[in-house]
Coordinates of C-alpha atoms and ligand atoms in Angstrom, one line a residue:
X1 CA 107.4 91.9 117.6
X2 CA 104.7 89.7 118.1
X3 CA 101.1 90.7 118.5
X4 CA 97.7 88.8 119.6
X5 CA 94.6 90.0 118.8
X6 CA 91.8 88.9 119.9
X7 CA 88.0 88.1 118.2
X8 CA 90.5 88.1 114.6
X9 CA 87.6 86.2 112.7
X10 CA 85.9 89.3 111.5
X11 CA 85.5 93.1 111.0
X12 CA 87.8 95.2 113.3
X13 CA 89.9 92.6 114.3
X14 CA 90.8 90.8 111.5
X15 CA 91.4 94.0 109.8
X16 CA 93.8 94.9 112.9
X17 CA 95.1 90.9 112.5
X18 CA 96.0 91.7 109.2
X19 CA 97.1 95.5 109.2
X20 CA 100.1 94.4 112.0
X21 CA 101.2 91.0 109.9
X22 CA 102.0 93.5 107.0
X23 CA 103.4 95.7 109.5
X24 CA 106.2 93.1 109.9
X25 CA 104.7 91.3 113.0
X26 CA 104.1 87.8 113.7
X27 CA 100.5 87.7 114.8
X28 CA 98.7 85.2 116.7
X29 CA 95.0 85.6 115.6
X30 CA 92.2 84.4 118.3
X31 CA 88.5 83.8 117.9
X32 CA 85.8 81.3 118.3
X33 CA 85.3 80.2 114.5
X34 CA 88.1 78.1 113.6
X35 CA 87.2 78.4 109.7
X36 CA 87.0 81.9 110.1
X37 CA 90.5 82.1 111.6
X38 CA 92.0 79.4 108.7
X39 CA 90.6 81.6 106.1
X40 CA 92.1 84.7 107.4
X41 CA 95.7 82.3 107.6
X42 CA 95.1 81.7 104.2
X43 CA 94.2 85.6 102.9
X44 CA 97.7 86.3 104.3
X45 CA 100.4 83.2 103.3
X46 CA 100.8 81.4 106.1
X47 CA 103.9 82.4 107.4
X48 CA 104.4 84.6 110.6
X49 CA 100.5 84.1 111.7
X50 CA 99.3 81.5 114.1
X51 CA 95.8 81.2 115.0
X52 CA 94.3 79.7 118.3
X53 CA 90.6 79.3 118.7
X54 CA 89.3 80.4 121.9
X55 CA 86.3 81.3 123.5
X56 CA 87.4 84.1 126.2
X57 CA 84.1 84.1 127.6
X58 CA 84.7 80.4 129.4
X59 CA 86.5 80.6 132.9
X60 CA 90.5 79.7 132.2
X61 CA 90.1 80.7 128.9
X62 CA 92.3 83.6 129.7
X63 CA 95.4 81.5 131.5
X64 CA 95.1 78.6 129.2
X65 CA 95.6 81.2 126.0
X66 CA 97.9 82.8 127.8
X67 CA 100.1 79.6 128.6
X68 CA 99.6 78.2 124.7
X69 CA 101.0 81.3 123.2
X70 CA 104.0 82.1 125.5
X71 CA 105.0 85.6 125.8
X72 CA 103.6 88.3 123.8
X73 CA 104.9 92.1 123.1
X74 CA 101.3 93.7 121.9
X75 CA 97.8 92.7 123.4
X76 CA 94.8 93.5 121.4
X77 CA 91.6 93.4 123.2
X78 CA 89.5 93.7 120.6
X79 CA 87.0 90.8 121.1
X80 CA 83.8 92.0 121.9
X81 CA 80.3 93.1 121.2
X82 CA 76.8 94.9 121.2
X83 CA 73.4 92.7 122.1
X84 CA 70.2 94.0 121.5
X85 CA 69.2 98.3 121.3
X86 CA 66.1 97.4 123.7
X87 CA 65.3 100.0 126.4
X88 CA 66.7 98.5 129.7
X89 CA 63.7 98.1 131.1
X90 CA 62.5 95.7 128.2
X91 CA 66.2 94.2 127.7
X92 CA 67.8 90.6 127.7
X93 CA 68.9 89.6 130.9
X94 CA 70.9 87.2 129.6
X95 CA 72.4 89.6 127.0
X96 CA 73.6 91.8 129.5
X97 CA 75.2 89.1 131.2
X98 CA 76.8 88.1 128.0
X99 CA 78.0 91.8 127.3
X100 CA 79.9 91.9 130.4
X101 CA 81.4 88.8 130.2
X102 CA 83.0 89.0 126.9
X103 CA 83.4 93.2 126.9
X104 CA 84.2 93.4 130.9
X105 CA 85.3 90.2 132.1
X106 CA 87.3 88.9 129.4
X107 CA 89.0 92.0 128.5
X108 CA 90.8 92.2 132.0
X109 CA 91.4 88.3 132.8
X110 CA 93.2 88.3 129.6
X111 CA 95.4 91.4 130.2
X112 CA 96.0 90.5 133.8
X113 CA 97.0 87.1 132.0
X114 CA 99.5 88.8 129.8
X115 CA 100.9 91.7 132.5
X116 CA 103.4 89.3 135.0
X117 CA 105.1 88.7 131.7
X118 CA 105.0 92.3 130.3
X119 CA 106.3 93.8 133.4
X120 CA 109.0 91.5 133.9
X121 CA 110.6 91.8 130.6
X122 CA 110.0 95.8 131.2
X123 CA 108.3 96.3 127.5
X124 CA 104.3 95.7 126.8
X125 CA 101.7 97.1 124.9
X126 CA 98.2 96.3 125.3
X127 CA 95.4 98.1 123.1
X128 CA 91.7 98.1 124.0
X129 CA 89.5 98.3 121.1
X130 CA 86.7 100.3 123.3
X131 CA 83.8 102.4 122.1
X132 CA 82.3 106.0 122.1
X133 CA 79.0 104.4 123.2
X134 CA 81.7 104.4 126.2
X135 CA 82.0 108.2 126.8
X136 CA 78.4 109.3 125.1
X137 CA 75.1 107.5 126.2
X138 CA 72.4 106.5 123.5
X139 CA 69.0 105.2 124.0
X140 CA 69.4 101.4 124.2
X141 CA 73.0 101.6 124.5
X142 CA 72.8 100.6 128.3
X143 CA 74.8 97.7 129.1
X144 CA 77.0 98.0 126.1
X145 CA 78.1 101.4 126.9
X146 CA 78.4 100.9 130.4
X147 CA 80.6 97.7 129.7
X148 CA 82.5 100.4 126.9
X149 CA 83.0 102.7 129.9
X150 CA 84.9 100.5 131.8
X151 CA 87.4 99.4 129.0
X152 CA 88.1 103.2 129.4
X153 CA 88.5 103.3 132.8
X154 CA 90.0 99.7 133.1
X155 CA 92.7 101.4 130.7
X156 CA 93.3 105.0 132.6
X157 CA 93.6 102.6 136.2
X158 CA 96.3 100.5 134.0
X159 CA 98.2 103.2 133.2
X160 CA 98.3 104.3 136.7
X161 CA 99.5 101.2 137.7
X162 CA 101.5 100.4 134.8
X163 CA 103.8 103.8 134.8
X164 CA 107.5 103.2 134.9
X165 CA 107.1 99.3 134.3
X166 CA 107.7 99.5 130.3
X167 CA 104.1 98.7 129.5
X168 CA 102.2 100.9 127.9
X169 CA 98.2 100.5 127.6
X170 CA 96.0 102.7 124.8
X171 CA 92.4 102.9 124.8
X172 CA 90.7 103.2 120.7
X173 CA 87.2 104.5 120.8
X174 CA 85.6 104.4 117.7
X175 CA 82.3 105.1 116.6
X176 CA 80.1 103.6 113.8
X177 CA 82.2 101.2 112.0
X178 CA 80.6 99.6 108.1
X179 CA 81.8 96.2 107.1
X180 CA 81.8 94.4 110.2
X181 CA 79.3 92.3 112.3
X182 CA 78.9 94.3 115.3
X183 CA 74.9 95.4 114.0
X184 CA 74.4 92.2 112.7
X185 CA 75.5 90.6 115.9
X186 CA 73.2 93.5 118.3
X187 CA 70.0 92.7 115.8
X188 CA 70.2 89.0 116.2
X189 CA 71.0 88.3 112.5
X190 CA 68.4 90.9 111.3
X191 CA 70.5 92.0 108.3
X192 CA 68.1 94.2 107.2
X193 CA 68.0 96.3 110.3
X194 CA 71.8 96.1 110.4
X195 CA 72.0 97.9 107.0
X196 CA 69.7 100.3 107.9
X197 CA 72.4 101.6 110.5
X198 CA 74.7 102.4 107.9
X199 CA 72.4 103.6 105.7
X200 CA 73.1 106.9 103.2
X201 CA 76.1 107.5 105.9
X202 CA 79.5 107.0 105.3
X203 CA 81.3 104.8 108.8
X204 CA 84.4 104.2 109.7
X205 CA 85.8 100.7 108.1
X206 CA 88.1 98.2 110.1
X207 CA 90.5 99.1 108.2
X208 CA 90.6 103.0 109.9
X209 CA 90.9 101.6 113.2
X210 CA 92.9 99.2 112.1
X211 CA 95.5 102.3 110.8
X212 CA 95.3 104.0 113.8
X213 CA 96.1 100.4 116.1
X214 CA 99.0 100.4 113.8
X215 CA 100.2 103.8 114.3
X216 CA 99.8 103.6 117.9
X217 CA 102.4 100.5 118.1
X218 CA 104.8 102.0 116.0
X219 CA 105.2 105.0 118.5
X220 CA 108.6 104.9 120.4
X221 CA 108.4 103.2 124.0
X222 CA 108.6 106.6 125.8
X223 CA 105.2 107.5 124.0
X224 CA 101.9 106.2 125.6
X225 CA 99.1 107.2 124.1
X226 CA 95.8 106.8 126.3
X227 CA 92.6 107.3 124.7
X228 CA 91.9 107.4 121.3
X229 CA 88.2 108.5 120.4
X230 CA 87.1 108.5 116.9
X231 CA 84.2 108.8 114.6
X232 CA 83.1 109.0 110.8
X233 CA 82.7 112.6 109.8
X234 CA 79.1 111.6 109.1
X235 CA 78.2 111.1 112.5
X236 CA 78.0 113.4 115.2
X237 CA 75.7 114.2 119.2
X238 CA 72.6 114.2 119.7
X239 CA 70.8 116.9 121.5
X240 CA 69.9 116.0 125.4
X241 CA 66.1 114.5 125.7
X242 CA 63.7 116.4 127.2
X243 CA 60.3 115.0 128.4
X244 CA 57.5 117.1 128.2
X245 CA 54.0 117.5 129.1
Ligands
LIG301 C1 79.8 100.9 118.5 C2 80.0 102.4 118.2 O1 78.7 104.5 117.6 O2 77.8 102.4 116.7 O3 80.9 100.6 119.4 O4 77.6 102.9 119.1 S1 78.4 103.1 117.9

């Protein structure tokens, strides 16, 4: 079996990296930070793990990746990312732009890079690493969850598409996961605020998510699992907002 996973630097997805190589795979780790990517090499021995730096944001990124690594049996989207909690009307235009292109754009230019393949060998699995900021709104979660939302709905409109081909397409939602970048990244390398997320809670670690990636491949062909949401115990819904005078 071999497996790609995608934004395997850090967090989620070198956990999921890492998780599949001991799961007998040979992995091909992707990711913009080629130290990042040699270190991760190095954590595991070296043998059945490649690594290929790659920005998926650039146009061709997608095709060219695709073309380096040859045929692939397990896709996981996982690359992606959160910037700014700003009300929309106050938010980053040019994070917005950037959320879609790395959570929206990349995410199906890469799987319609690996499908051809997938469909004509009969056997495929591709995992999105989603969000529940995808299926619940919070305050500043605007562009994020809306780019979340369609990694759901990108995945659901695979499936129809996908059905009888031998590929199978899964949709992971989790919710507040410690131990990885993803507030650092949306506070703009205020560590402080970052921590404060996590804060006298216990979250999710990669390592969770990367369990349930890892049970979800192992599930014979016939099985296709399509959503997966998930959350710490700790955390939970808000009440809806009411204005009043
Ligand atoms: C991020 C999950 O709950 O921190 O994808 O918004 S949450």
């Amino acid at each position: 079996m071999k497996a790609l996973v995608t934004g395997a630097t850090s967090g989620i997805g070198s956990a999921i990296a890492k998780r599949l190589w001991q799961d007998g795979m040979e992995v091909i780790a992707t990711g913009r930070r080629e130290k990042r990517l040699s270190e991760l090499i190095a954590e595991v021995g070296g043998s059945r793990i490649t690594a290929y730096t790659a920005d998926l944001s650039l146009p061709e990124a997608a095709e060219s990746l695709c073309e380096t690594t040859g045929p692939i049996d397990i896709l996981v989207n996982n690359a992606g990312g959160a910037f700014g909690l700003e009300p929309a009307q106050r938010a980053s235009a040019s994070d917005w732009s950037e959320m879609i292109k790395i959570n929206v754009e990349a995410v199906a230019l890469l799987t319609r890079a690996y499908l051809p393949g997938m469909v004509e060998r009969g056997s495929g699995l591709v995992i999105n690493i989603g969000s529940v900021a995808g299926e619940f709104p919070y305050p500043g979660g605007n562009v994020y969850g809306a780019a979340k939302a369609f990694v759901r709905q990108f995945s659901l409109n695979l499936k129809a598409d996908l059905a009888g081909t031998g590929v199978r397409i899964t949709d992971i939602e989790p919710g507040m996961v410690g131990g990885t970048e993803f507030s650092a990244v949306r506070f703009k390398g205020d560590l402080e605020k970052a921590a404060a997320v996590y804060q006298g809670m216990n979250p999710l670690t990669p390592e969770d998510v990367a369990e349930v990636v890892s049970f979800v491949a192992a599930l014979p062909s016939r099985v296709n699992i399509n959503t997966i949401s998930m959350m710490p115990s700790d955390q939970g819904f808000g009440p809806f907002f009411v204005s009043r005078q």
